[in-house]
Short mmCIF file of N, CA, C and O in Angstrom, two decimals:
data_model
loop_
_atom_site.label_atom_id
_atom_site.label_comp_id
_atom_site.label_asym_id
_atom_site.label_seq_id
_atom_site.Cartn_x
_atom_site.Cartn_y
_atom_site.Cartn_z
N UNK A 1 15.49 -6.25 -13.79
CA UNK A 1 14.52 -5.64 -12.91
C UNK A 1 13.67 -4.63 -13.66
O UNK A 1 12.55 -4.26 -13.31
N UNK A 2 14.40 -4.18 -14.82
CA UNK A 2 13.55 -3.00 -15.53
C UNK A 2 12.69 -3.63 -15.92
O UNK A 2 11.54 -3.31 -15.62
N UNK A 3 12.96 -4.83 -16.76
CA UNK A 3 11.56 -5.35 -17.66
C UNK A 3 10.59 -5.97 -16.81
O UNK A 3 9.56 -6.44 -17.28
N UNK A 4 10.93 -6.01 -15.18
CA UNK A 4 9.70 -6.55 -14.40
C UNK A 4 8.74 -5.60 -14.58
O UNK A 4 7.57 -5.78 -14.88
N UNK A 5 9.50 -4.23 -14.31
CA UNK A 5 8.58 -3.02 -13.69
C UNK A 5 8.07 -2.80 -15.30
O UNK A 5 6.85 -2.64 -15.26
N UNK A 6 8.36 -2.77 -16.10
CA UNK A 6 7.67 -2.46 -17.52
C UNK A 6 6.23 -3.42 -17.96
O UNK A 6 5.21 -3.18 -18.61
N UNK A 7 6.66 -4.32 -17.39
CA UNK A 7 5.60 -5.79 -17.26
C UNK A 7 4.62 -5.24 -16.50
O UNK A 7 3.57 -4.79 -16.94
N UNK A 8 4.93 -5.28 -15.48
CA UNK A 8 4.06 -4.87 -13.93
C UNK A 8 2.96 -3.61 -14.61
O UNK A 8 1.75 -3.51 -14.80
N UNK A 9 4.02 -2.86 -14.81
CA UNK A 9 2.83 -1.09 -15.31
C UNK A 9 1.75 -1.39 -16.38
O UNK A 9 0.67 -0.85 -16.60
N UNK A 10 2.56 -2.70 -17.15
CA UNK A 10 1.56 -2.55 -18.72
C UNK A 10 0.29 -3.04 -17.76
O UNK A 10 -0.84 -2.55 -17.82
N UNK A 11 0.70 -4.09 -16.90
CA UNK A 11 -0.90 -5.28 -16.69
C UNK A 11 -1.79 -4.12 -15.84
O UNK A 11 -3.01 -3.95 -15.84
N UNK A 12 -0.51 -3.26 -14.96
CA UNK A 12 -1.40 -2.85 -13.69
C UNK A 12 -2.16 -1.70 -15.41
O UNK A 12 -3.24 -2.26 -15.60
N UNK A 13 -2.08 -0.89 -16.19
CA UNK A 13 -2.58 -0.27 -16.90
C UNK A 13 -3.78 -1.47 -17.68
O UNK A 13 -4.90 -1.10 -18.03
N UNK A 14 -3.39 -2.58 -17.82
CA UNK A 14 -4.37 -2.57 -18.64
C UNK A 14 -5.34 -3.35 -17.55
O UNK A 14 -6.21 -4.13 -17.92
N UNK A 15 -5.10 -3.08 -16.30
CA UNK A 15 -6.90 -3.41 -15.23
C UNK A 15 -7.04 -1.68 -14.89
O UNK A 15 -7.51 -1.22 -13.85
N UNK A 16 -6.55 -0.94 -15.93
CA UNK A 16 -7.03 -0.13 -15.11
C UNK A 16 -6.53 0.63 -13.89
O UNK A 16 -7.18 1.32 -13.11
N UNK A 17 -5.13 0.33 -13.92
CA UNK A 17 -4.28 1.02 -12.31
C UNK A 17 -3.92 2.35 -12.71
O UNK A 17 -3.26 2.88 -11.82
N UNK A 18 -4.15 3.38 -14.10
CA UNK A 18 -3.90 4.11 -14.17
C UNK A 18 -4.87 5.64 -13.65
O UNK A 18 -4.58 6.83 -13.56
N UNK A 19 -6.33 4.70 -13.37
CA UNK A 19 -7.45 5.90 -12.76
C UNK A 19 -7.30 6.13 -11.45
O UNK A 19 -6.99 5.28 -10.62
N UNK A 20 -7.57 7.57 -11.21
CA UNK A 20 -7.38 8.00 -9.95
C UNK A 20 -7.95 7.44 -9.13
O UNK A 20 -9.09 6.98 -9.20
N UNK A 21 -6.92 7.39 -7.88
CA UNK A 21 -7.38 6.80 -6.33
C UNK A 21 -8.04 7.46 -5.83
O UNK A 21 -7.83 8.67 -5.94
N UNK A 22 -9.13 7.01 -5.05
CA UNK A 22 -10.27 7.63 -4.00
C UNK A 22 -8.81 8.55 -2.51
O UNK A 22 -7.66 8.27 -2.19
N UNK A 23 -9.77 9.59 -2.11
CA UNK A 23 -8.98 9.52 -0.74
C UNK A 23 -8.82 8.81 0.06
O UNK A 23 -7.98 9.15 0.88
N UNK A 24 -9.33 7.79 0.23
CA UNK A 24 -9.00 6.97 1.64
C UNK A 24 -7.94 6.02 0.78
O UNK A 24 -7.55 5.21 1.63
N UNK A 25 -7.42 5.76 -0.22
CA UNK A 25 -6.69 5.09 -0.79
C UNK A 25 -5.08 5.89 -0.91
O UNK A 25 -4.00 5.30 -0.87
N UNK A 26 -5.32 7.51 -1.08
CA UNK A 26 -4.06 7.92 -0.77
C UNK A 26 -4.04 8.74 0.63
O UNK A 26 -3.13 9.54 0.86
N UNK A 27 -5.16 8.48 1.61
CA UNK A 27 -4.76 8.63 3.00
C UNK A 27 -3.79 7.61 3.36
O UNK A 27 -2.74 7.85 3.96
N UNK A 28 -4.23 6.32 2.91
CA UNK A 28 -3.43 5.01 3.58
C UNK A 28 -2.28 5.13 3.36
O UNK A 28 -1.52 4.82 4.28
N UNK A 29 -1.76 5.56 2.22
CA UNK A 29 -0.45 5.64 1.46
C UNK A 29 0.40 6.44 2.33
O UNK A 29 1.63 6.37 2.43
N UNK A 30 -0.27 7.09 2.87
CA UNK A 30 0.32 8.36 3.37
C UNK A 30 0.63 8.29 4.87
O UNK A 30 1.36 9.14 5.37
N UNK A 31 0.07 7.25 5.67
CA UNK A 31 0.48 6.54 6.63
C UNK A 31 0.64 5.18 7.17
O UNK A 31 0.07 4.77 8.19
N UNK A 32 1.53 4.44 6.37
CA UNK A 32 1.21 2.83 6.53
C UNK A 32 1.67 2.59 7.44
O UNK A 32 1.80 1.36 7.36
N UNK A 33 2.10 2.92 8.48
CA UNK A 33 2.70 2.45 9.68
C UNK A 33 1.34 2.18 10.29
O UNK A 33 0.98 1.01 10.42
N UNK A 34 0.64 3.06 10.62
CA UNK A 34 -0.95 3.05 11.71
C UNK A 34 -1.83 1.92 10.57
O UNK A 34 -2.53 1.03 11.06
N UNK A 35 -1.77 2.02 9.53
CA UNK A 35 -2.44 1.07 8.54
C UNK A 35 -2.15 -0.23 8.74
O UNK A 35 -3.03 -1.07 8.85
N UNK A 36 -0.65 -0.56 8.81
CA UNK A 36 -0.20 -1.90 9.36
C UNK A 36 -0.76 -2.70 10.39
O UNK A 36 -1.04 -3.89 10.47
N UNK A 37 -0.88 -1.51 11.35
CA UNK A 37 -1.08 -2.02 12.41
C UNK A 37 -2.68 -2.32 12.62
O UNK A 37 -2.87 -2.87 13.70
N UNK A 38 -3.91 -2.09 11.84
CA UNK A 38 -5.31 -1.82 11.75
C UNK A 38 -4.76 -3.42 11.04
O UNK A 38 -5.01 -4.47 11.62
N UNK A 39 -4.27 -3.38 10.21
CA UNK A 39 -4.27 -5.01 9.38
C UNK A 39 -3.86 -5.66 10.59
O UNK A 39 -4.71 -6.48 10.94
N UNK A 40 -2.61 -5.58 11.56
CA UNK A 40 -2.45 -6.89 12.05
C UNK A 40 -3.36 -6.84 13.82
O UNK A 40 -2.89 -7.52 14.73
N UNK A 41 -4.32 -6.17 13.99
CA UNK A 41 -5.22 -6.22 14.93
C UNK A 41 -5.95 -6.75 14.03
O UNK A 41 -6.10 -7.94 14.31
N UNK A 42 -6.45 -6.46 13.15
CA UNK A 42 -7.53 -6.81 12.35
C UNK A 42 -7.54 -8.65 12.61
O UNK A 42 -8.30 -9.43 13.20
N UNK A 43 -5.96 -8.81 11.62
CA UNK A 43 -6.40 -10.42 11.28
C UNK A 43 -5.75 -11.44 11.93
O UNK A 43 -5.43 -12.57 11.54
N UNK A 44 -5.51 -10.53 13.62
CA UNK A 44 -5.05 -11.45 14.87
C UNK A 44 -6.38 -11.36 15.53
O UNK A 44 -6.57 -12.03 16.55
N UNK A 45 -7.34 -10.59 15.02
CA UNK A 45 -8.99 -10.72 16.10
C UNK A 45 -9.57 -11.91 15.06
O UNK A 45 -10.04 -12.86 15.69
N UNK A 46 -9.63 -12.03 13.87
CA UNK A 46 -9.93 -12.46 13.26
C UNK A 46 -10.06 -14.16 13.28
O UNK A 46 -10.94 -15.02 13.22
N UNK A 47 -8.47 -14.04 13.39
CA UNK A 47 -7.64 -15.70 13.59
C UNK A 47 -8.76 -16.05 15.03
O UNK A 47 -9.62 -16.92 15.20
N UNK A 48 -8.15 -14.69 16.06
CA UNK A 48 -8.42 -15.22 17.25
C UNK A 48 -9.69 -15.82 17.54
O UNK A 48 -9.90 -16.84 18.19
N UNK A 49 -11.04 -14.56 16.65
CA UNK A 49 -12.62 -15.59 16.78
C UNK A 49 -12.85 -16.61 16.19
O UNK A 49 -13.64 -17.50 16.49
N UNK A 50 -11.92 -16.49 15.00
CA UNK A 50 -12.08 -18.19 14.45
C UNK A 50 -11.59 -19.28 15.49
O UNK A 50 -12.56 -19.97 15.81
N UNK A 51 -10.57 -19.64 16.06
CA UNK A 51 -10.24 -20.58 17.05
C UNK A 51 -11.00 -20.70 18.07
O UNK A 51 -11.49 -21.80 18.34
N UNK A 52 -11.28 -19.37 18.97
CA UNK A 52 -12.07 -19.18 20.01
C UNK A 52 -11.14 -18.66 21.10
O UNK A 52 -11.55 -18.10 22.11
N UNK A 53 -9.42 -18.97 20.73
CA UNK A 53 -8.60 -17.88 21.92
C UNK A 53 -7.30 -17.65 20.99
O UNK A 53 -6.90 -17.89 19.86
N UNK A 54 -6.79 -16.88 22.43
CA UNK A 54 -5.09 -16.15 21.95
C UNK A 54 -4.03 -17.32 22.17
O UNK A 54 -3.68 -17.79 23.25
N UNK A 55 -3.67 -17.62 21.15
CA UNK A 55 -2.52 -18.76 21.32
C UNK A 55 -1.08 -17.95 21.03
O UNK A 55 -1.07 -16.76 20.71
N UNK A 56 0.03 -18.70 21.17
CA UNK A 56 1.27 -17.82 20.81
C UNK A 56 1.21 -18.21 19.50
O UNK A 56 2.19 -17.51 19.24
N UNK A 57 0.94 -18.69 18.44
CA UNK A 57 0.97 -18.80 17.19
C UNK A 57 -0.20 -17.58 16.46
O UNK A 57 -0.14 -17.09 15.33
N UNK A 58 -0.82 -17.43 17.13
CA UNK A 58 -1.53 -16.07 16.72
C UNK A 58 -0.98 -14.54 17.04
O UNK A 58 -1.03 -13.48 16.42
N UNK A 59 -0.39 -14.96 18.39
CA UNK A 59 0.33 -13.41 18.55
C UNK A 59 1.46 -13.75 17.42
O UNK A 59 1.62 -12.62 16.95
N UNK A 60 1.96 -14.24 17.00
CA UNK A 60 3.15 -14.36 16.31
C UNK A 60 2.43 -14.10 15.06
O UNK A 60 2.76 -13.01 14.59
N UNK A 61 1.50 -14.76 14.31
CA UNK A 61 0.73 -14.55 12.72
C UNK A 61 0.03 -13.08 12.85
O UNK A 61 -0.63 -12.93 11.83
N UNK A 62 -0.08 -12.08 13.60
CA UNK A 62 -0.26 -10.83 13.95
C UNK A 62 0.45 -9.65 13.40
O UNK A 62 0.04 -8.73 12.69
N UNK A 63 1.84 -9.97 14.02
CA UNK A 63 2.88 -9.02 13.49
C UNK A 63 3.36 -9.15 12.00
O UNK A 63 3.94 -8.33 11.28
N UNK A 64 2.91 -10.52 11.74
CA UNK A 64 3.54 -11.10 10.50
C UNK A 64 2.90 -10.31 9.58
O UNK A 64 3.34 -9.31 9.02
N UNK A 65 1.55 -10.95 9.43
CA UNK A 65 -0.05 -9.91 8.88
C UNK A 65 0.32 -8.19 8.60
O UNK A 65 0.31 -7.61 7.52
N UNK A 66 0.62 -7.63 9.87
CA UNK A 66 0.70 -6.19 10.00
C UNK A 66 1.99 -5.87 8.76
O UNK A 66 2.06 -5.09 7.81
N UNK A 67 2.51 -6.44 9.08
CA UNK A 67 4.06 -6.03 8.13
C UNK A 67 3.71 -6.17 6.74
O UNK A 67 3.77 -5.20 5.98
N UNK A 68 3.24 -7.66 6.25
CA UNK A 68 3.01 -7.62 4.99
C UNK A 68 1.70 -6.23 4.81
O UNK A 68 1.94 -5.25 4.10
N UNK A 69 0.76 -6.34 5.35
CA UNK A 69 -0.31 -5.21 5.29
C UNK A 69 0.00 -3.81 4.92
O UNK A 69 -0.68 -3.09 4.18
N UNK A 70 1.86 -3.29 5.95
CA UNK A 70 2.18 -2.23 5.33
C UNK A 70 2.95 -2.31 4.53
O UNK A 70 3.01 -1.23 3.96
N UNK A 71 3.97 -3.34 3.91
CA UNK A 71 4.78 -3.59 2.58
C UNK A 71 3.82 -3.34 1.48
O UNK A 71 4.23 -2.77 0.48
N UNK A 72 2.26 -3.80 1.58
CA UNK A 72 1.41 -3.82 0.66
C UNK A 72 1.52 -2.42 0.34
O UNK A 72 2.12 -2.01 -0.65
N UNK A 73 0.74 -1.45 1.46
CA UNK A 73 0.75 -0.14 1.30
C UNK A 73 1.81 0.61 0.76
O UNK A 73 1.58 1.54 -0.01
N UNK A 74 2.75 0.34 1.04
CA UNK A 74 4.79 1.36 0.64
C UNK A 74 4.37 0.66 -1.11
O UNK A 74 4.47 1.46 -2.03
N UNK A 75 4.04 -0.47 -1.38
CA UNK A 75 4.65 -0.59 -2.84
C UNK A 75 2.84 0.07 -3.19
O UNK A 75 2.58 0.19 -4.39
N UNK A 76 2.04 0.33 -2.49
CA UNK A 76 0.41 1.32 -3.21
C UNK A 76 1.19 2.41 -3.50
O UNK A 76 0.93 2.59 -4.69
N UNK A 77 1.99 3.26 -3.18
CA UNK A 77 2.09 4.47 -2.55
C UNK A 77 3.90 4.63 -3.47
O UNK A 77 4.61 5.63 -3.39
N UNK A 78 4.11 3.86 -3.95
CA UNK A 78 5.59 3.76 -5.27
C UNK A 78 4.72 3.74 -6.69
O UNK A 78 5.30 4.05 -7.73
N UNK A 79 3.50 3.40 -6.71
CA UNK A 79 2.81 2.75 -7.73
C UNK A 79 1.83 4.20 -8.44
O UNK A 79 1.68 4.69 -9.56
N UNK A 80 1.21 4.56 -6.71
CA UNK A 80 0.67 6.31 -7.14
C UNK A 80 1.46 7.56 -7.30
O UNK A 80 0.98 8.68 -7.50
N UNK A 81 3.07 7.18 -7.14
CA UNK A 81 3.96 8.14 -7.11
C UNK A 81 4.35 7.77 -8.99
O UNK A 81 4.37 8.64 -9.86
N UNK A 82 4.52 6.78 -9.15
CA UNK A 82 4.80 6.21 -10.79
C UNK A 82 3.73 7.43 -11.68
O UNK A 82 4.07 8.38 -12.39
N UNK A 83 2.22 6.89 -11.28
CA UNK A 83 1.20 7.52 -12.22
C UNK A 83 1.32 8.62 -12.27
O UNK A 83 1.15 9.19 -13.35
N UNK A 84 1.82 9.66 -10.55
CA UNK A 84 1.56 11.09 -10.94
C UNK A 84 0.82 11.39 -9.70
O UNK A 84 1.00 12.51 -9.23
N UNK A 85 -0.11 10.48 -8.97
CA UNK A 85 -1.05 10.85 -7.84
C UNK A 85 -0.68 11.51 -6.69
O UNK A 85 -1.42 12.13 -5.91
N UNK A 86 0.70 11.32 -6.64
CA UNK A 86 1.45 11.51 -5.24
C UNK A 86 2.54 12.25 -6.15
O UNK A 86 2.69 11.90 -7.32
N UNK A 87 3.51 13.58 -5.40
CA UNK A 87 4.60 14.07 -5.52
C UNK A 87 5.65 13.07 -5.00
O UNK A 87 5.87 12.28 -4.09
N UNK A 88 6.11 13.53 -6.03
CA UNK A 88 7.88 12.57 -5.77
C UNK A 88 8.34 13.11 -4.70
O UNK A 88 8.17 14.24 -4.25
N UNK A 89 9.19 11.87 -4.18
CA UNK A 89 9.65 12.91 -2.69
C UNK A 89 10.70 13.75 -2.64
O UNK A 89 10.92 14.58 -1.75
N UNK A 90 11.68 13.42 -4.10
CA UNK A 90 12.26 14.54 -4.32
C UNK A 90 12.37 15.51 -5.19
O UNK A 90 13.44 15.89 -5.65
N UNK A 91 11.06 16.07 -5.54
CA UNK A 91 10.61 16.86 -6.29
C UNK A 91 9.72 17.70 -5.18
O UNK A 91 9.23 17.06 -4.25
N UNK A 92 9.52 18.95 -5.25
CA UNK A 92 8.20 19.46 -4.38
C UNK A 92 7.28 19.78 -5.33
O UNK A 92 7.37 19.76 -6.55
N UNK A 93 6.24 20.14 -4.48
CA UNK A 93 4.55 19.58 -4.67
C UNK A 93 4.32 20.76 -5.26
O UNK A 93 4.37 21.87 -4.73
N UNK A 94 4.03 20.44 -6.51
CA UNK A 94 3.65 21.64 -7.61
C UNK A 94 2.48 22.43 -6.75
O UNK A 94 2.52 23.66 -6.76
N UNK A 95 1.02 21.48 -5.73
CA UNK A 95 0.00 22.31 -5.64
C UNK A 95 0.13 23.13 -4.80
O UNK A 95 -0.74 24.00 -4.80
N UNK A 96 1.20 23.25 -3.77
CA UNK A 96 1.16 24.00 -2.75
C UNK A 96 1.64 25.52 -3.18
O UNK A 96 2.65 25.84 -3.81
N UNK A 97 1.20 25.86 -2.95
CA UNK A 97 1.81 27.76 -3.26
C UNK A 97 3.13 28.49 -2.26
O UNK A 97 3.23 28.93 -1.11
N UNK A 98 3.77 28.37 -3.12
CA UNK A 98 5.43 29.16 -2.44
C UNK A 98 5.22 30.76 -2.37
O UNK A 98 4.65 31.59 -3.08
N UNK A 99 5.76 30.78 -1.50
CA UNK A 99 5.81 32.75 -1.40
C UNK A 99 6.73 33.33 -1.95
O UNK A 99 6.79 34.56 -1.90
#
C-alpha cells in the first residue's frame, strides 16, 4: 500500500497536485457531506432531463452519484492534508492564535 501512495504523490506532483488550492476547492473539502449531496441532485436532474422523467433506476443512480461525489471529496481533502494545505487533524492549526 506504501508504494501505491508513493506512486500516486510522484504522478499527482508531476501534473502539478502540489500548487495551492483555490478556496472553493478547500471549502468543499471541508464539507463533503452537503457537496455529496449538490453531486447527487446534480446528476439525478441531469439523468432525469436526459430521459424526460423520474424512474426508480434514477432515484437509485442518485444516491449512488452523491456517495462517490463525496468519497471523491474525503480522498481531495487526505491529498491537501498530505501537501500541507489543510492541518492535520491531529495536530492543531499553527494559524490560529492561542492565548
Amino acid at each position: 500500500m506504501d508504494r501505491i501512495k508513493r506512486i500516486f504523490f510522484a504522478l499527482d506532483r508531476a501534473f502539478a497536485g502540489h500548487l495551492p488550492p483555490s478556496e472553493a476547492r478547500k471549502r468543499a473539502v471541508r464539507h463533503p457531506l452537503p457537496f455529496g449531496l449538490v453531486g447527487a441532485v446534480f446528476f439525478g436532474g441531469v439523468a432525469a432531463w436526459a430521459i424526460g422523467r423520474i424512474d426508480l433506476p434514477i432515484v437509485l443512480y442518485s444516491p449512488a452519484m452523491g456517495a462517490l461525489v463525496s468519497l471523491a471529496v474525503i480522498l481531495e481533502r487526505k491529498r491537501m492534508i498530505h501537501y500541507g494545505f489543510l492541518p492535520r487533524p491531529d495536530r492543531p492549526d499553527p494559524s490560529t492564535p492561542t492565548s
